[in-house]
CSV table of C-alpha atoms in Angstrom, one decimal:
chain,number,residue,atom,x,y,z
Y,26,MET,CA,100.3,118.6,91.1
Y,27,LYS,CA,98.6,115.5,92.0
Y,28,LYS,CA,98.4,112.9,89.4
Y,29,PRO,CA,95.4,111.4,87.6
Y,30,SER,CA,93.8,108.2,88.2
Y,31,ALA,CA,93.1,105.3,86.2
Y,32,LYS,CA,89.2,104.7,86.1
Y,33,ASN,CA,87.8,101.7,87.9
Y,34,VAL,CA,91.9,99.4,88.2
Y,35,SER,CA,92.3,96.9,90.5
Y,36,VAL,CA,95.6,95.3,91.0
Y,37,PRO,CA,98.3,95.5,88.7
Y,38,ALA,CA,101.0,93.7,87.6
Y,39,THR,CA,104.4,94.7,88.6
Y,40,GLY,CA,107.6,95.0,86.3
Y,41,GLY,CA,109.5,96.9,83.6
Y,42,THR,CA,109.5,97.2,79.2
Y,43,THR,CA,112.0,96.2,77.5
Y,44,ALA,CA,115.1,98.2,78.0
Y,45,ASP,CA,117.2,100.3,75.1
Y,46,SER,CA,120.3,101.7,76.6
Y,47,ASN,CA,121.0,104.0,73.7
Y,48,ALA,CA,121.9,107.1,76.2
Y,49,PRO,CA,124.1,106.3,79.5
Y,50,GLY,CA,121.3,106.3,82.2
Y,51,LEU,CA,118.3,106.9,80.5
Y,52,ALA,CA,116.3,104.9,77.7
Y,53,ALA,CA,116.3,105.9,74.6
Y,54,SER,CA,113.5,108.1,75.5
Y,55,GLU,CA,115.4,109.9,77.5
Y,56,GLY,CA,113.7,109.3,80.9
Y,57,TYR,CA,110.0,109.1,80.0
Y,58,TYR,CA,107.2,107.3,81.6
Y,59,LEU,CA,103.8,106.8,82.0
Y,60,GLU,CA,101.9,107.1,85.0
Y,61,SER,CA,98.8,106.8,86.7
Y,62,LYS,CA,97.5,106.7,90.8
Y,63,LEU,CA,95.4,103.2,90.9
Y,64,PRO,CA,91.9,102.8,92.7
Y,65,GLY,CA,92.7,100.4,95.0
Y,66,THR,CA,96.8,100.3,95.4
Y,67,ARG,CA,99.3,102.4,97.4
Y,68,GLY,CA,101.1,105.0,95.7
Y,69,VAL,CA,101.6,105.8,92.1
Y,70,ASN,CA,102.3,103.9,89.2
Y,71,ARG,CA,104.9,104.0,86.5
Y,72,ILE,CA,105.6,102.4,83.6
Y,73,ARG,CA,109.1,103.2,81.6
Y,74,ILE,CA,109.0,104.4,78.0
Y,75,ASP,CA,111.4,102.7,76.7
Y,76,THR,CA,111.5,99.9,73.4
Y,77,PHE,CA,110.0,101.5,70.6
Y,78,PRO,CA,107.8,101.4,69.1
Y,79,PHE,CA,105.7,101.4,72.9
Y,80,ARG,CA,102.4,99.5,72.1
Y,81,ILE,CA,99.2,100.0,74.3
Y,82,GLY,CA,96.4,97.8,74.3
Y,83,ARG,CA,94.6,94.8,75.5
Y,84,GLY,CA,96.6,92.4,73.3
Y,85,SER,CA,99.4,89.9,75.0
Y,86,SER,CA,101.7,91.4,72.2
Y,87,THR,CA,101.3,94.9,73.7
Y,88,ASN,CA,104.0,96.4,76.1
Y,89,LEU,CA,101.3,97.6,78.5
Y,90,ILE,CA,98.3,95.2,78.3
Y,91,LEU,CA,95.3,96.9,80.0
Y,92,SER,CA,92.6,94.2,80.1
Y,93,SER,CA,89.9,96.9,80.1
Y,94,PRO,CA,86.9,95.5,77.3
Y,95,SER,CA,87.2,99.4,76.8
Y,96,VAL,CA,90.9,99.3,74.8
Y,97,SER,CA,91.3,97.9,71.5
Y,98,SER,CA,93.4,95.0,71.0
Y,99,ASP,CA,96.5,97.3,69.3
Y,100,HIS,CA,94.9,100.6,70.7
Y,101,ALA,CA,98.1,103.0,69.9
Y,102,GLU,CA,101.1,103.3,70.0
Y,103,ILE,CA,104.1,105.5,71.0
Y,104,GLU,CA,107.4,106.1,69.3
Y,105,TRP,CA,110.6,108.0,70.0
Y,106,ASN,CA,112.3,110.3,66.6
Y,107,PRO,CA,115.5,110.1,67.9
Y,108,GLN,CA,116.9,113.1,65.2
Y,109,ARG,CA,114.0,115.9,66.8
Y,110,ARG,CA,114.2,113.9,70.2
Y,111,GLN,CA,110.7,114.0,70.8
Y,112,LEU,CA,108.2,111.6,71.6
Y,113,ARG,CA,104.9,111.0,69.2
Y,114,VAL,CA,101.4,109.1,70.1
Y,115,ARG,CA,99.7,107.4,67.2
Y,116,ASP,CA,96.4,106.1,67.4
Y,117,LEU,CA,96.0,102.3,65.6
Y,118,GLY,CA,92.7,102.5,64.4
Y,119,SER,CA,90.9,102.2,67.9
Y,120,THR,CA,87.1,101.3,68.4
Y,121,ASN,CA,86.7,104.3,71.3
Y,122,GLY,CA,89.7,106.2,70.4
Y,123,THR,CA,93.6,107.6,71.9
Y,124,CYS,CA,93.2,111.1,73.5
Y,125,LEU,CA,95.7,114.0,74.5
Y,126,ASN,CA,94.3,116.5,76.7
Y,127,GLY,CA,91.5,115.8,76.1
Y,128,GLN,CA,91.4,115.6,72.7
Y,129,ARG,CA,90.7,112.4,70.3
Y,130,ILE,CA,93.8,112.2,67.8
Y,131,GLN,CA,95.0,110.0,65.5
Y,132,SER,CA,98.4,110.9,65.5
Y,133,ALA,CA,100.6,114.0,68.0
Y,134,GLN,CA,103.7,114.7,69.6
Y,135,ILE,CA,103.6,114.4,73.6
Y,136,VAL,CA,105.4,115.9,76.2
Y,137,GLU,CA,105.8,115.7,80.0
Y,138,GLY,CA,102.5,117.0,82.1
Y,139,ASP,CA,100.3,115.1,78.8
Y,140,ILE,CA,97.5,113.8,80.1
Y,141,LEU,CA,96.8,110.4,77.3
Y,142,HIS,CA,93.6,108.1,77.1
Y,143,PHE,CA,93.4,105.1,75.7
Y,144,ALA,CA,89.3,104.4,75.3
Y,145,ASP,CA,88.8,106.1,79.1
Y,146,ILE,CA,92.1,104.4,80.9
Y,147,GLU,CA,93.9,107.6,81.6
Y,148,PHE,CA,97.5,108.4,82.1
Y,149,ARG,CA,100.0,110.9,82.6
Y,150,VAL,CA,102.9,111.3,81.0
Y,151,GLY,CA,105.8,111.6,83.4
Y,152,ARG,CA,110.0,112.0,82.8
Y,153,GLU,CA,112.3,111.6,84.9
Y,154,GLN,CA,115.8,113.4,85.7
Y,155,PRO,CA,119.0,112.0,85.1
Y,156,ALA,CA,120.2,111.2,88.5
Y,157,GLN,CA,116.9,108.8,89.3
Y,158,ALA,CA,116.8,107.4,85.8
Y,159,THR,CA,117.0,103.3,86.7
Y,160,THR,CA,117.2,100.3,84.0
Y,161,PRO,CA,113.8,98.7,84.1
Y,162,ASP,CA,113.5,94.8,84.3
Y,163,SER,CA,112.9,93.2,81.6
Y,164,GLY,CA,109.4,91.9,80.7
Y,165,LYS,CA,105.8,93.2,80.0
Y,166,THR,CA,103.7,95.7,82.1
Y,167,ARG,CA,99.6,94.5,82.3
Y,168,VAL,CA,97.3,96.2,84.3
Y,169,THR,CA,93.9,94.2,85.0
Y,170,MET,CA,90.9,96.5,84.2
Y,171,ARG,CA,87.1,96.0,85.8
Y,172,LEU,CA,84.9,97.3,83.4
Y,173,ASP,CA,81.5,97.2,82.1
Y,174,SER,CA,82.0,96.5,77.8
Y,175,ASN,CA,78.2,97.6,77.9
Y,176,ARG,CA,78.8,101.0,79.7
Y,177,ALA,CA,79.4,103.8,78.3
Y,178,LEU,CA,82.5,105.8,78.0
Y,179,PRO,CA,81.8,109.3,80.7
Y,180,ARG,CA,81.7,112.0,78.8
Y,181,GLY,CA,84.4,114.8,79.9
Y,182,PHE,CA,87.3,112.6,81.5
Y,183,VAL,CA,89.8,114.5,81.2
Y,184,LYS,CA,88.3,117.9,82.2
Y,185,GLY,CA,86.9,116.3,85.1
Y,186,ALA,CA,90.0,115.1,86.1
Y,187,GLN,CA,91.6,118.2,85.5
Y,188,LYS,CA,89.3,120.4,87.4
Y,189,ILE,CA,88.8,118.2,90.7
Y,190,LEU,CA,92.8,117.7,90.5
Y,191,SER,CA,92.6,121.7,90.3
Y,192,LEU,CA,90.1,121.5,93.3
Y,193,ILE,CA,91.9,119.2,95.2
Y,194,ASP,CA,95.3,121.0,94.3
Y,195,SER,CA,93.9,124.0,95.4
Y,196,GLN,CA,91.6,123.7,98.3
Y,197,ALA,CA,89.7,125.9,96.1
Y,198,PHE,CA,86.2,124.4,99.1
Y,199,VAL,CA,85.7,125.8,102.1
Y,200,PRO,CA,85.0,123.9,105.5
Y,201,LEU,CA,81.1,124.1,107.6
Y,202,PHE,CA,80.4,123.0,110.5
Y,203,GLN,CA,77.0,121.4,112.1
Y,204,PRO,CA,76.6,120.9,115.7
Y,205,ILE,CA,75.6,118.5,117.3
Y,206,VAL,CA,73.5,118.5,120.3
Y,207,SER,CA,73.0,115.7,124.1
Y,208,LEU,CA,69.4,115.4,124.2
Y,209,PRO,CA,67.2,115.8,126.3
Y,210,ASP,CA,69.5,119.8,127.4
Y,211,ARG,CA,70.2,120.7,123.3
Y,212,SER,CA,73.1,121.0,124.5
Y,213,THR,CA,76.2,121.8,121.7
Y,214,VAL,CA,78.3,119.8,122.6
Y,215,ALA,CA,80.3,118.3,118.8
Y,216,TRP,CA,80.1,119.8,115.1
Y,217,GLU,CA,80.2,118.1,112.3
Y,218,ALA,CA,82.6,118.9,109.3
Y,219,LEU,CA,80.8,119.5,105.9
Y,220,THR,CA,82.0,121.0,102.8
Y,221,ARG,CA,81.1,123.5,100.2
Y,222,GLY,CA,82.9,123.9,96.7
Y,223,GLN,CA,84.5,127.1,95.7
Y,224,HIS,CA,85.7,126.2,92.3
Y,225,PRO,CA,84.5,128.7,89.5
Y,226,ASP,CA,84.3,125.6,87.4
Y,227,LEU,CA,82.0,123.7,89.7
Y,228,PRO,CA,79.9,123.0,91.7
Y,229,GLN,CA,79.2,124.3,95.3
Y,230,ASP,CA,77.0,121.0,96.8
Y,231,PRO,CA,79.6,118.7,98.1
Y,232,GLY,CA,76.7,115.2,96.1
Y,233,GLU,CA,77.5,117.2,92.9
Y,234,LEU,CA,81.3,116.7,93.5
Y,235,PHE,CA,81.5,113.5,94.5
Y,236,ARG,CA,79.5,112.7,91.4
Y,237,ILE,CA,82.3,114.3,89.4
Y,238,ALA,CA,85.0,113.2,91.2
Y,239,ALA,CA,84.0,109.4,91.0
Y,240,GLU,CA,83.3,109.6,86.9
Y,241,VAL,CA,87.6,109.9,87.4
Y,242,GLY,CA,88.1,108.2,90.6
Y,243,LEU,CA,89.2,110.9,92.7
Y,244,GLU,CA,86.1,110.2,95.4
Y,245,SER,CA,88.9,109.3,97.9
Y,246,GLU,CA,91.5,111.5,97.4
Y,247,MET,CA,88.9,114.2,97.5
Y,248,SER,CA,87.2,112.9,100.2
Y,249,ARG,CA,90.7,113.4,102.4
Y,250,ALA,CA,91.3,116.7,100.8
Y,251,PHE,CA,88.1,117.8,102.8
Y,252,ARG,CA,88.7,116.4,106.2
Y,253,ARG,CA,92.3,117.5,105.9
Y,254,LYS,CA,91.0,121.2,105.5
Y,255,ALA,CA,88.3,120.7,107.9
Y,256,LEU,CA,91.0,119.4,110.9
Y,257,LYS,CA,92.8,122.4,110.2
Y,258,ALA,CA,89.9,125.3,110.2
Y,259,VAL,CA,89.9,123.8,113.5
Y,260,LEU,CA,92.9,123.4,115.3
Y,261,SER,CA,93.0,127.0,116.6
Y,262,ARG,CA,89.6,126.6,118.2
Y,263,ASP,CA,89.0,126.2,121.5
Y,264,ASN,CA,84.6,125.2,121.5
Y,265,VAL,CA,85.4,122.3,119.1
Y,266,ARG,CA,86.2,119.7,121.8
Y,267,VAL,CA,84.2,116.8,119.5
Y,268,LEU,CA,84.7,116.7,116.0
Y,269,PHE,CA,82.7,114.9,113.1
Y,270,LEU,CA,84.2,113.4,109.8
Y,271,ASN,CA,82.9,112.4,107.4
Y,272,THR,CA,84.6,109.1,104.5
Y,273,HIS,CA,83.2,108.2,101.5
Y,274,PRO,CA,82.0,104.7,100.3
Y,275,GLU,CA,84.4,104.2,98.2
Y,276,GLU,CA,87.5,104.9,100.4
Y,277,SER,CA,88.7,101.4,101.6
Y,278,ILE,CA,90.0,100.4,105.3
Y,279,PRO,CA,93.8,100.4,105.0
Y,280,ASP,CA,92.8,104.6,103.8
Y,281,VAL,CA,90.5,105.5,106.6
Y,282,ILE,CA,93.1,104.1,108.8
Y,283,ASP,CA,95.5,105.5,107.0
Y,284,SER,CA,93.8,109.2,107.1
Y,285,ALA,CA,93.1,108.2,110.5
Y,286,ALA,CA,96.4,108.4,111.4
Y,287,GLU,CA,97.7,111.8,109.7
Y,288,LEU,CA,95.2,113.9,111.0
Y,289,ARG,CA,96.2,112.4,115.0
Y,290,ARG,CA,99.5,113.8,114.4
Y,291,MET,CA,97.6,117.5,113.4
Y,292,ALA,CA,95.6,117.0,116.3
Y,293,PRO,CA,96.5,115.1,119.4
Y,294,ARG,CA,93.9,116.3,121.8
Y,295,LEU,CA,91.7,117.2,120.0
Y,296,GLU,CA,88.4,114.6,120.3
Y,297,MET,CA,87.4,112.9,116.5
Y,298,VAL,CA,85.0,110.2,115.6
Y,299,PHE,CA,85.3,108.8,112.2
Y,300,GLU,CA,81.5,108.8,110.4
Y,301,VAL,CA,81.5,105.0,108.0
Y,302,HIS,CA,78.9,105.0,105.9
Y,303,GLU,CA,77.1,101.5,106.3
Y,304,LYS,CA,78.7,100.6,102.6
Y,305,THR,CA,82.0,100.4,103.5
Y,306,LEU,CA,81.4,97.8,106.4
Y,307,VAL,CA,81.3,94.4,104.3
Y,308,ASP,CA,81.3,91.7,107.8
Y,309,ALA,CA,82.3,91.7,111.5
Y,310,ASP,CA,86.3,91.6,110.6
Y,311,THR,CA,86.2,94.5,108.8
Y,312,VAL,CA,84.3,96.6,110.9
Y,313,ARG,CA,86.0,95.4,114.4
Y,314,LYS,CA,89.6,95.6,112.1
Y,315,LEU,CA,88.6,99.7,111.5
Y,316,LYS,CA,87.2,100.3,115.0
Y,317,THR,CA,90.7,98.7,117.4
Y,318,LYS,CA,92.7,100.6,114.6
Y,319,LEU,CA,91.2,103.8,115.6
Y,320,ALA,CA,90.9,103.4,119.1
Y,321,GLU,CA,94.5,103.4,118.3
Y,322,GLN,CA,94.7,106.7,117.4
Y,323,ARG,CA,92.0,107.6,120.1
Y,324,ILE,CA,89.1,108.2,117.5
Y,325,GLN,CA,85.8,107.1,117.5
Y,326,LEU,CA,83.5,105.5,115.1
Y,327,ALA,CA,80.5,106.3,113.6
Y,328,PHE,CA,78.3,104.5,111.3
Y,329,ASP,CA,76.2,106.6,109.1
Y,330,ASP,CA,73.0,107.0,107.6
Y,331,PHE,CA,72.0,103.7,109.7
Y,332,GLY,CA,68.7,103.3,107.8
Y,333,ALA,CA,69.8,104.5,104.9
Y,334,GLY,CA,69.3,101.6,102.9
Y,335,GLN,CA,70.4,97.6,104.0
Y,336,ALA,CA,71.2,98.9,107.6
Y,337,ARG,CA,74.1,96.3,108.5
Y,338,LEU,CA,72.3,95.1,112.1
Y,339,LEU,CA,74.6,91.8,112.4
Y,340,GLU,CA,78.2,94.1,112.1
Y,341,PHE,CA,75.9,96.6,114.7
Y,342,ALA,CA,75.2,93.7,116.9
Y,343,GLU,CA,79.0,92.1,117.3
Y,344,VAL,CA,80.8,95.4,117.0
Y,345,PRO,CA,79.4,97.9,118.7
Y,346,PRO,CA,80.3,101.4,117.3
Y,347,ASP,CA,80.4,104.5,119.5
Y,348,TYR,CA,77.8,106.4,117.6
Y,349,LEU,CA,74.8,105.1,115.7
Y,350,LYS,CA,73.1,108.1,113.6
Y,351,PHE,CA,69.9,107.3,112.1
Y,352,ASP,CA,68.8,108.5,109.2
Y,353,ILE,CA,66.8,111.4,108.5
Y,354,SER,CA,64.0,108.9,106.8
Y,355,PHE,CA,63.7,107.7,110.4
Y,356,ILE,CA,63.3,111.4,111.5
Y,357,HIS,CA,61.3,113.0,109.4
Y,358,ASP,CA,57.8,112.8,110.8
Y,359,ILE,CA,58.4,110.7,113.4
Y,360,ASP,CA,56.2,112.2,115.6
Y,361,ARG,CA,53.2,111.6,112.9
Y,362,SER,CA,54.5,108.2,112.1
Y,363,PRO,CA,52.1,105.3,112.4
Y,364,GLU,CA,53.1,103.3,116.2
Y,365,SER,CA,54.2,100.3,114.5
Y,366,LYS,CA,57.5,102.6,112.6
Y,367,ARG,CA,58.1,104.5,116.3
Y,368,LEU,CA,58.0,100.6,118.0
Y,369,VAL,CA,60.9,99.9,115.6
Y,370,LEU,CA,63.0,102.4,116.1
Y,371,ARG,CA,62.5,103.0,120.0
Y,372,SER,CA,63.3,99.0,119.8
Y,373,LEU,CA,66.7,100.0,117.4
Y,374,VAL,CA,67.5,103.0,119.8
Y,375,GLY,CA,66.9,100.5,123.2
Y,376,ALA,CA,69.3,98.1,121.7
Y,377,ALA,CA,71.9,100.7,121.0
Y,378,THR,CA,71.3,102.3,124.5
Y,379,ASP,CA,72.0,98.3,126.2
Y,380,LEU,CA,75.7,97.9,123.9
Y,381,GLY,CA,76.8,101.3,125.2
Y,382,VAL,CA,76.2,103.0,121.6
Y,383,LYS,CA,74.8,107.1,121.2
Y,384,THR,CA,72.6,107.5,119.3
Y,385,LEU,CA,71.8,110.3,117.2
Y,386,ALA,CA,69.1,111.7,115.6
Y,387,GLU,CA,70.1,112.9,111.5
Y,388,GLY,CA,67.7,115.6,109.9
Y,389,VAL,CA,65.5,116.9,113.1
Y,390,GLU,CA,63.3,119.9,111.7
Y,391,THR,CA,60.7,120.8,114.7
Y,392,GLU,CA,60.0,120.6,117.6
Y,393,ALA,CA,57.3,117.7,117.6
Y,394,GLU,CA,60.1,116.1,116.1
Y,395,ALA,CA,62.8,116.7,118.7
Y,396,GLN,CA,60.3,115.8,121.2
Y,397,ALA,CA,59.5,112.6,119.3
Y,398,CYS,CA,63.1,111.6,119.6
Y,399,ILE,CA,63.8,112.6,123.3
Y,400,ASP,CA,60.6,109.9,123.7
Y,401,LEU,CA,62.4,107.5,121.7
Y,402,GLY,CA,65.6,107.4,124.2
Y,403,PHE,CA,67.8,109.0,121.6
Y,404,THR,CA,71.2,110.7,123.5
Y,405,HIS,CA,72.3,112.7,120.9
Y,406,ALA,CA,70.7,115.6,117.9
Y,407,GLN,CA,71.1,116.9,115.0
Y,408,GLY,CA,69.3,119.7,112.0
Y,409,TYR,CA,67.9,122.7,111.0
Y,410,LEU,CA,65.7,123.4,114.2
Y,411,PHE,CA,69.4,123.1,116.3
Y,412,GLY,CA,71.6,125.1,113.8
Y,413,ARG,CA,72.6,125.6,109.8
Y,414,ALA,CA,75.8,124.4,109.3
Y,415,ILE,CA,78.6,127.6,109.4
Y,416,GLY,CA,82.0,128.8,108.2
Y,417,THR,CA,84.8,128.9,111.1
Y,418,ASP,CA,84.4,132.5,110.8
Y,419,ARG,CA,81.1,132.1,113.3
Y,420,LEU,CA,82.1,129.4,115.5
């Protein structure tokens, strides 16, 4: 099972909790711990439950300090019953409540695999095997949160997390592929990998899936799973020589780089292009690092949806990508647009061409739009005019 992710978490401090050595090789709670995969960090954070009562809250006197305005100072505590050899969690009158597997509780037994929420901060209850148990350092564990104190708690938080994790674990989604053509000859030269959900309790639309994933902090993990499955689907397809793969704006640059290395190991010879949204392009140094690391894996870089928001012209000029994908808002009805708009677009396309960047028009739907894009100097295009997204069996 993939590990649930606490939402809106910055970098946690490391450290253990006070040890209780009533059992040889294990803490008094027999190796139970809380774990959470925290956005912005690598790996899974584990906090041993080994002093009792084990208190959770925002206050400095608690054993697990969650510095979030949604968490009460003394939010909840975990107790150990040595006679029954079981853990119980008890809410301490918190404002936003304690939930066990999606149900708000006052006091309840907890076992391995349970999902706990203190307000909207999510943890999974885990348990070490005796051979894995280690003696923790004495001290406290602090997790620093970046939360808006005025923000309402997300509805169905646990339910959404479990469903998204189920979608990722079971790979309940199907990759689709839309052709990318060269201009002016309109021959198919590449394919962009898209995705449609197939989970019975979730929407098919990827935008809706990412909206739900964002509520539980799993959009990066889901995005990576989409890329991995799309790549596997085309490994045996000789007609797919260039594959465009999307990234999510919330994915960190190190995670994108790590994913690129993984995919290159899976497909040593396939030509790949990573599409990065302009929101990810914080500054020129970030873009330069990303482009360099992708190039080391023989993967090209595309700026996606260029012009949809605040166009990163400075980064584009200082560190030109391999491809510049112009947003559909530029292309729609371009044949009927004012000359001033076409003049701006022609200037941008010309500047990119001068920098050796391939320019791609997104969302081309009519012959008139296609001809206008050719006249403006675009080198590539995609859209319904050239083909809709299709499954692997039709490639």
